[in-house]
Amino acid sequence: MRKIIVTTFLTLDGVMQAPGGPDEDPESGFPHGGWQKPTFDEGVGEAIASWYEDTDAMLLGRKTYDIFASYWPTADPDNPFTDRMNSMHKYVASRTLSSVDWQNSTLLEGDTATAVRRLKETEGRNINVVGSGDLAQTLMREDLVDEYRLTIHPVILGTGKRLFADGAIPTALEPVTVTGTKGGTLLAVYRPAGRPTYDSF
């Protein structure tokens, strides 16, 4: 069965909104767009590249799809990710889009959770959920996330959309690998391990 892997960039306080640029996602007046690049280093790039080696598709929400579809088709061809992002298959979960035009994109039909369960049973490699905070929340509620691959950057913003927002389902996580880069970014891979347990000292 294919794995659904949430792969995203986070600040130390868990914000995932608009890492790539000031105009990426200014929703709710978010003033910190573009926070990732000043903390980006070679180790982050190497980790992201390695995390794509065992995947052959992305699962995107509508907003992230729109951002990517407006950027990657005309991105610098010398960027090693440009060809990969354009050629990789994209599955798009949206209640508002009626079609998707970016190369190798498919619009999921019907209920998102049901569609993703069917997708996991198809032939292929792992599927990365990139950005797509609302979609990630849905997948977490439906127990459809098999792994988290997170770059946690040394910056605190205080506001913005968070991956693990208020109301997230309590979940224990099993660490797979947790390392750091020279610039201080944590590279953390976790797998859900049921509900948390509780005790006292």
GROMACS .gro file of C-alpha atoms in nm:
model
  201
    1MET     CA    1   0.000   0.000   0.000
    2ARG     CA    2   0.127   0.348  -0.083
    3LYS     CA    3   0.216   0.576   0.207
    4ILE     CA    4   0.081   0.927   0.254
    5ILE     CA    5   0.368   1.145   0.379
    6VAL     CA    6   0.319   1.500   0.505
    7THR     CA    7   0.633   1.685   0.396
    8THR     CA    8   0.646   2.046   0.503
    9PHE     CA    9   0.853   2.337   0.631
   10LEU     CA   10   0.780   2.466   0.981
   11THR     CA   11   0.899   2.744   1.206
   12LEU     CA   12   1.002   2.651   1.559
   13ASP     CA   13   0.653   2.752   1.676
   14GLY     CA   14   0.487   2.534   1.411
   15VAL     CA   15   0.390   2.790   1.146
   16MET     CA   16   0.377   2.651   0.791
   17GLN     CA   17   0.227   2.950   0.610
   18ALA     CA   18   0.406   3.111   0.314
   19PRO     CA   19   0.764   2.989   0.358
   20GLY     CA   20   0.855   3.061  -0.003
   21GLY     CA   21   0.791   3.432  -0.052
   22PRO     CA   22   0.613   3.748   0.070
   23ASP     CA   23   0.320   3.705  -0.170
   24GLU     CA   24   0.285   3.326  -0.146
   25ASP     CA   25  -0.005   3.323   0.100
   26PRO     CA   26  -0.094   3.656   0.263
   27GLU     CA   27  -0.428   3.525   0.396
   28SER     CA   28  -0.543   3.688   0.722
   29GLY     CA   29  -0.284   3.961   0.669
   30PHE     CA   30   0.010   3.727   0.731
   31PRO     CA   31   0.315   3.959   0.732
   32HIS     CA   32   0.596   3.702   0.742
   33GLY     CA   33   0.590   3.545   0.395
   34GLY     CA   34   0.932   3.428   0.280
   35TRP     CA   35   1.057   3.332   0.626
   36GLN     CA   36   1.232   3.011   0.511
   37LYS     CA   37   1.506   3.131   0.276
   38PRO     CA   38   1.718   3.315   0.538
   39THR     CA   39   1.742   2.985   0.732
   40PHE     CA   40   1.784   2.758   0.430
   41ASP     CA   41   2.118   2.577   0.402
   42GLU     CA   42   2.276   2.292   0.209
   43GLY     CA   43   2.160   2.034   0.461
   44VAL     CA   44   1.797   2.133   0.415
   45GLY     CA   45   1.825   2.102   0.036
   46GLU     CA   46   1.988   1.760   0.062
   47ALA     CA   47   1.719   1.634   0.298
   48ILE     CA   48   1.435   1.752   0.078
   49ALA     CA   49   1.594   1.590  -0.227
   50SER     CA   50   1.635   1.261  -0.043
   51TRP     CA   51   1.274   1.273   0.080
   52TYR     CA   52   1.153   1.280  -0.278
   53GLU     CA   53   1.355   0.976  -0.385
   54ASP     CA   54   1.093   0.724  -0.269
   55THR     CA   55   0.790   0.921  -0.391
   56ASP     CA   56   0.634   0.949  -0.734
   57ALA     CA   57   0.336   1.175  -0.667
   58MET     CA   58   0.213   1.474  -0.470
   59LEU     CA   59  -0.122   1.525  -0.302
   60LEU     CA   60  -0.217   1.893  -0.294
   61GLY     CA   61  -0.496   2.112  -0.168
   62ARG     CA   62  -0.642   2.380  -0.391
   63LYS     CA   63  -0.439   2.674  -0.262
   64THR     CA   64  -0.103   2.495  -0.280
   65TYR     CA   65  -0.194   2.360  -0.623
   66ASP     CA   66  -0.265   2.715  -0.745
   67ILE     CA   67   0.066   2.843  -0.604
   68PHE     CA   68   0.269   2.558  -0.754
   69ALA     CA   69   0.088   2.560  -1.090
   70SER     CA   70   0.164   2.930  -1.132
   71TYR     CA   71   0.533   2.886  -1.045
   72TRP     CA   72   0.682   2.554  -1.150
   73PRO     CA   73   0.587   2.540  -1.522
   74THR     CA   74   0.799   2.852  -1.584
   75ALA     CA   75   1.060   2.799  -1.310
   76ASP     CA   76   1.433   2.800  -1.379
   77PRO     CA   77   1.506   2.480  -1.577
   78ASP     CA   78   1.850   2.463  -1.412
   79ASN     CA   79   1.684   2.417  -1.074
   80PRO     CA   80   1.700   2.038  -1.014
   81PHE     CA   81   1.351   2.043  -0.867
   82THR     CA   82   1.185   2.206  -1.169
   83ASP     CA   83   1.170   1.895  -1.385
   84ARG     CA   84   1.078   1.676  -1.090
   85MET     CA   85   0.789   1.897  -0.980
   86ASN     CA   86   0.651   1.929  -1.332
   87SER     CA   87   0.685   1.562  -1.427
   88MET     CA   88   0.566   1.409  -1.099
   89HIS     CA   89   0.198   1.319  -1.084
   90LYS     CA   90  -0.018   1.560  -0.886
   91TYR     CA   91  -0.347   1.463  -0.718
   92VAL     CA   92  -0.555   1.765  -0.622
   93ALA     CA   93  -0.824   1.775  -0.354
   94SER     CA   94  -1.061   2.068  -0.408
   95ARG     CA   95  -1.428   2.149  -0.365
   96THR     CA   96  -1.406   2.451  -0.595
   97LEU     CA   97  -1.188   2.355  -0.893
   98SER     CA   98  -1.360   2.190  -1.189
   99SER     CA   99  -1.039   2.113  -1.379
  100VAL     CA  100  -0.662   2.111  -1.332
  101ASP     CA  101  -0.430   2.207  -1.618
  102TRP     CA  102  -0.080   2.166  -1.475
  103GLN     CA  103   0.109   1.881  -1.638
  104ASN     CA  104   0.026   1.536  -1.493
  105SER     CA  105  -0.245   1.663  -1.257
  106THR     CA  106  -0.563   1.478  -1.160
  107LEU     CA  107  -0.857   1.624  -0.969
  108LEU     CA  108  -0.981   1.386  -0.700
  109GLU     CA  109  -1.353   1.316  -0.718
  110GLY     CA  110  -1.601   1.291  -0.432
  111ASP     CA  111  -1.519   1.279  -0.063
  112THR     CA  112  -1.150   1.352  -0.004
  113ALA     CA  113  -1.090   1.087   0.261
  114THR     CA  114  -1.256   0.818   0.049
  115ALA     CA  115  -1.059   0.924  -0.258
  116VAL     CA  116  -0.730   0.917  -0.067
  117ARG     CA  117  -0.803   0.572   0.074
  118ARG     CA  118  -0.857   0.448  -0.281
  119LEU     CA  119  -0.540   0.624  -0.393
  120LYS     CA  120  -0.335   0.449  -0.125
  121GLU     CA  121  -0.443   0.115  -0.269
  122THR     CA  122  -0.324   0.190  -0.622
  123GLU     CA  123   0.009   0.083  -0.769
  124GLY     CA  124   0.298   0.321  -0.714
  125ARG     CA  125   0.542   0.466  -0.467
  126ASN     CA  126   0.484   0.703  -0.175
  127ILE     CA  127   0.279   1.022  -0.207
  128ASN     CA  128   0.394   1.353  -0.058
  129VAL     CA  129   0.145   1.600   0.085
  130VAL     CA  130   0.325   1.932   0.035
  131GLY     CA  131   0.202   2.248   0.208
  132SER     CA  132  -0.178   2.211   0.188
  133GLY     CA  133  -0.251   2.278   0.554
  134ASP     CA  134  -0.629   2.232   0.534
  135LEU     CA  135  -0.587   1.905   0.345
  136ALA     CA  136  -0.330   1.785   0.598
  137GLN     CA  137  -0.578   1.856   0.880
  138THR     CA  138  -0.838   1.642   0.703
  139LEU     CA  139  -0.595   1.356   0.649
  140MET     CA  140  -0.485   1.366   1.014
  141ARG     CA  141  -0.844   1.356   1.137
  142GLU     CA  142  -0.912   1.056   0.912
  143ASP     CA  143  -0.597   0.871   1.026
  144LEU     CA  144  -0.458   0.871   0.673
  145VAL     CA  145  -0.108   1.009   0.741
  146ASP     CA  146   0.162   0.740   0.749
  147GLU     CA  147   0.463   0.964   0.809
  148TYR     CA  148   0.570   1.323   0.875
  149ARG     CA  149   0.888   1.464   0.718
  150LEU     CA  150   0.948   1.807   0.867
  151THR     CA  151   1.215   2.073   0.839
  152ILE     CA  152   1.186   2.281   1.156
  153HIS     CA  153   1.364   2.612   1.110
  154PRO     CA  154   1.520   2.835   1.378
  155VAL     CA  155   1.269   3.118   1.361
  156ILE     CA  156   0.960   3.208   1.567
  157LEU     CA  157   0.677   3.406   1.407
  158GLY     CA  158   0.396   3.400   1.663
  159THR     CA  159   0.117   3.407   1.403
  160GLY     CA  160   0.019   3.211   1.094
  161LYS     CA  161  -0.130   2.879   0.991
  162ARG     CA  162   0.007   2.584   1.185
  163LEU     CA  163   0.035   2.223   1.079
  164PHE     CA  164  -0.074   2.101   1.421
  165ALA     CA  165  -0.343   2.357   1.484
  166ASP     CA  166  -0.585   2.387   1.775
  167GLY     CA  167  -0.811   2.083   1.767
  168ALA     CA  168  -0.552   1.848   1.618
  169ILE     CA  169  -0.612   1.484   1.708
  170PRO     CA  170  -0.384   1.383   1.999
  171THR     CA  171  -0.124   1.151   1.847
  172ALA     CA  172   0.192   0.982   1.972
  173LEU     CA  173   0.482   0.991   1.727
  174GLU     CA  174   0.759   0.738   1.674
  175PRO     CA  175   1.088   0.905   1.572
  176VAL     CA  176   1.240   0.755   1.258
  177THR     CA  177   1.530   0.999   1.217
  178VAL     CA  178   1.596   1.335   1.382
  179THR     CA  179   1.908   1.525   1.280
  180GLY     CA  180   2.017   1.886   1.240
  181THR     CA  181   2.191   2.106   0.986
  182LYS     CA  182   2.481   2.343   1.038
  183GLY     CA  183   2.237   2.633   1.021
  184GLY     CA  184   2.026   2.495   1.306
  185THR     CA  185   1.732   2.346   1.116
  186LEU     CA  186   1.594   2.019   1.253
  187LEU     CA  187   1.526   1.743   0.999
  188ALA     CA  188   1.264   1.528   1.168
  189VAL     CA  189   1.090   1.217   1.039
  190TYR     CA  190   0.811   1.071   1.255
  191ARG     CA  191   0.546   0.802   1.217
  192PRO     CA  192   0.212   0.811   1.399
  193ALA     CA  193   0.208   0.561   1.686
  194GLY     CA  194  -0.151   0.567   1.811
  195ARG     CA  195  -0.282   0.789   2.087
  196PRO     CA  196  -0.053   0.943   2.350
  197THR     CA  197  -0.015   0.775   2.685
  198TYR     CA  198  -0.005   0.967   3.010
  199ASP     CA  199   0.180   0.927   3.337
  200SER     CA  200   0.331   1.136   3.616
  201PHE     CA  201   0.675   1.173   3.774
   0.00000   0.00000   0.00000
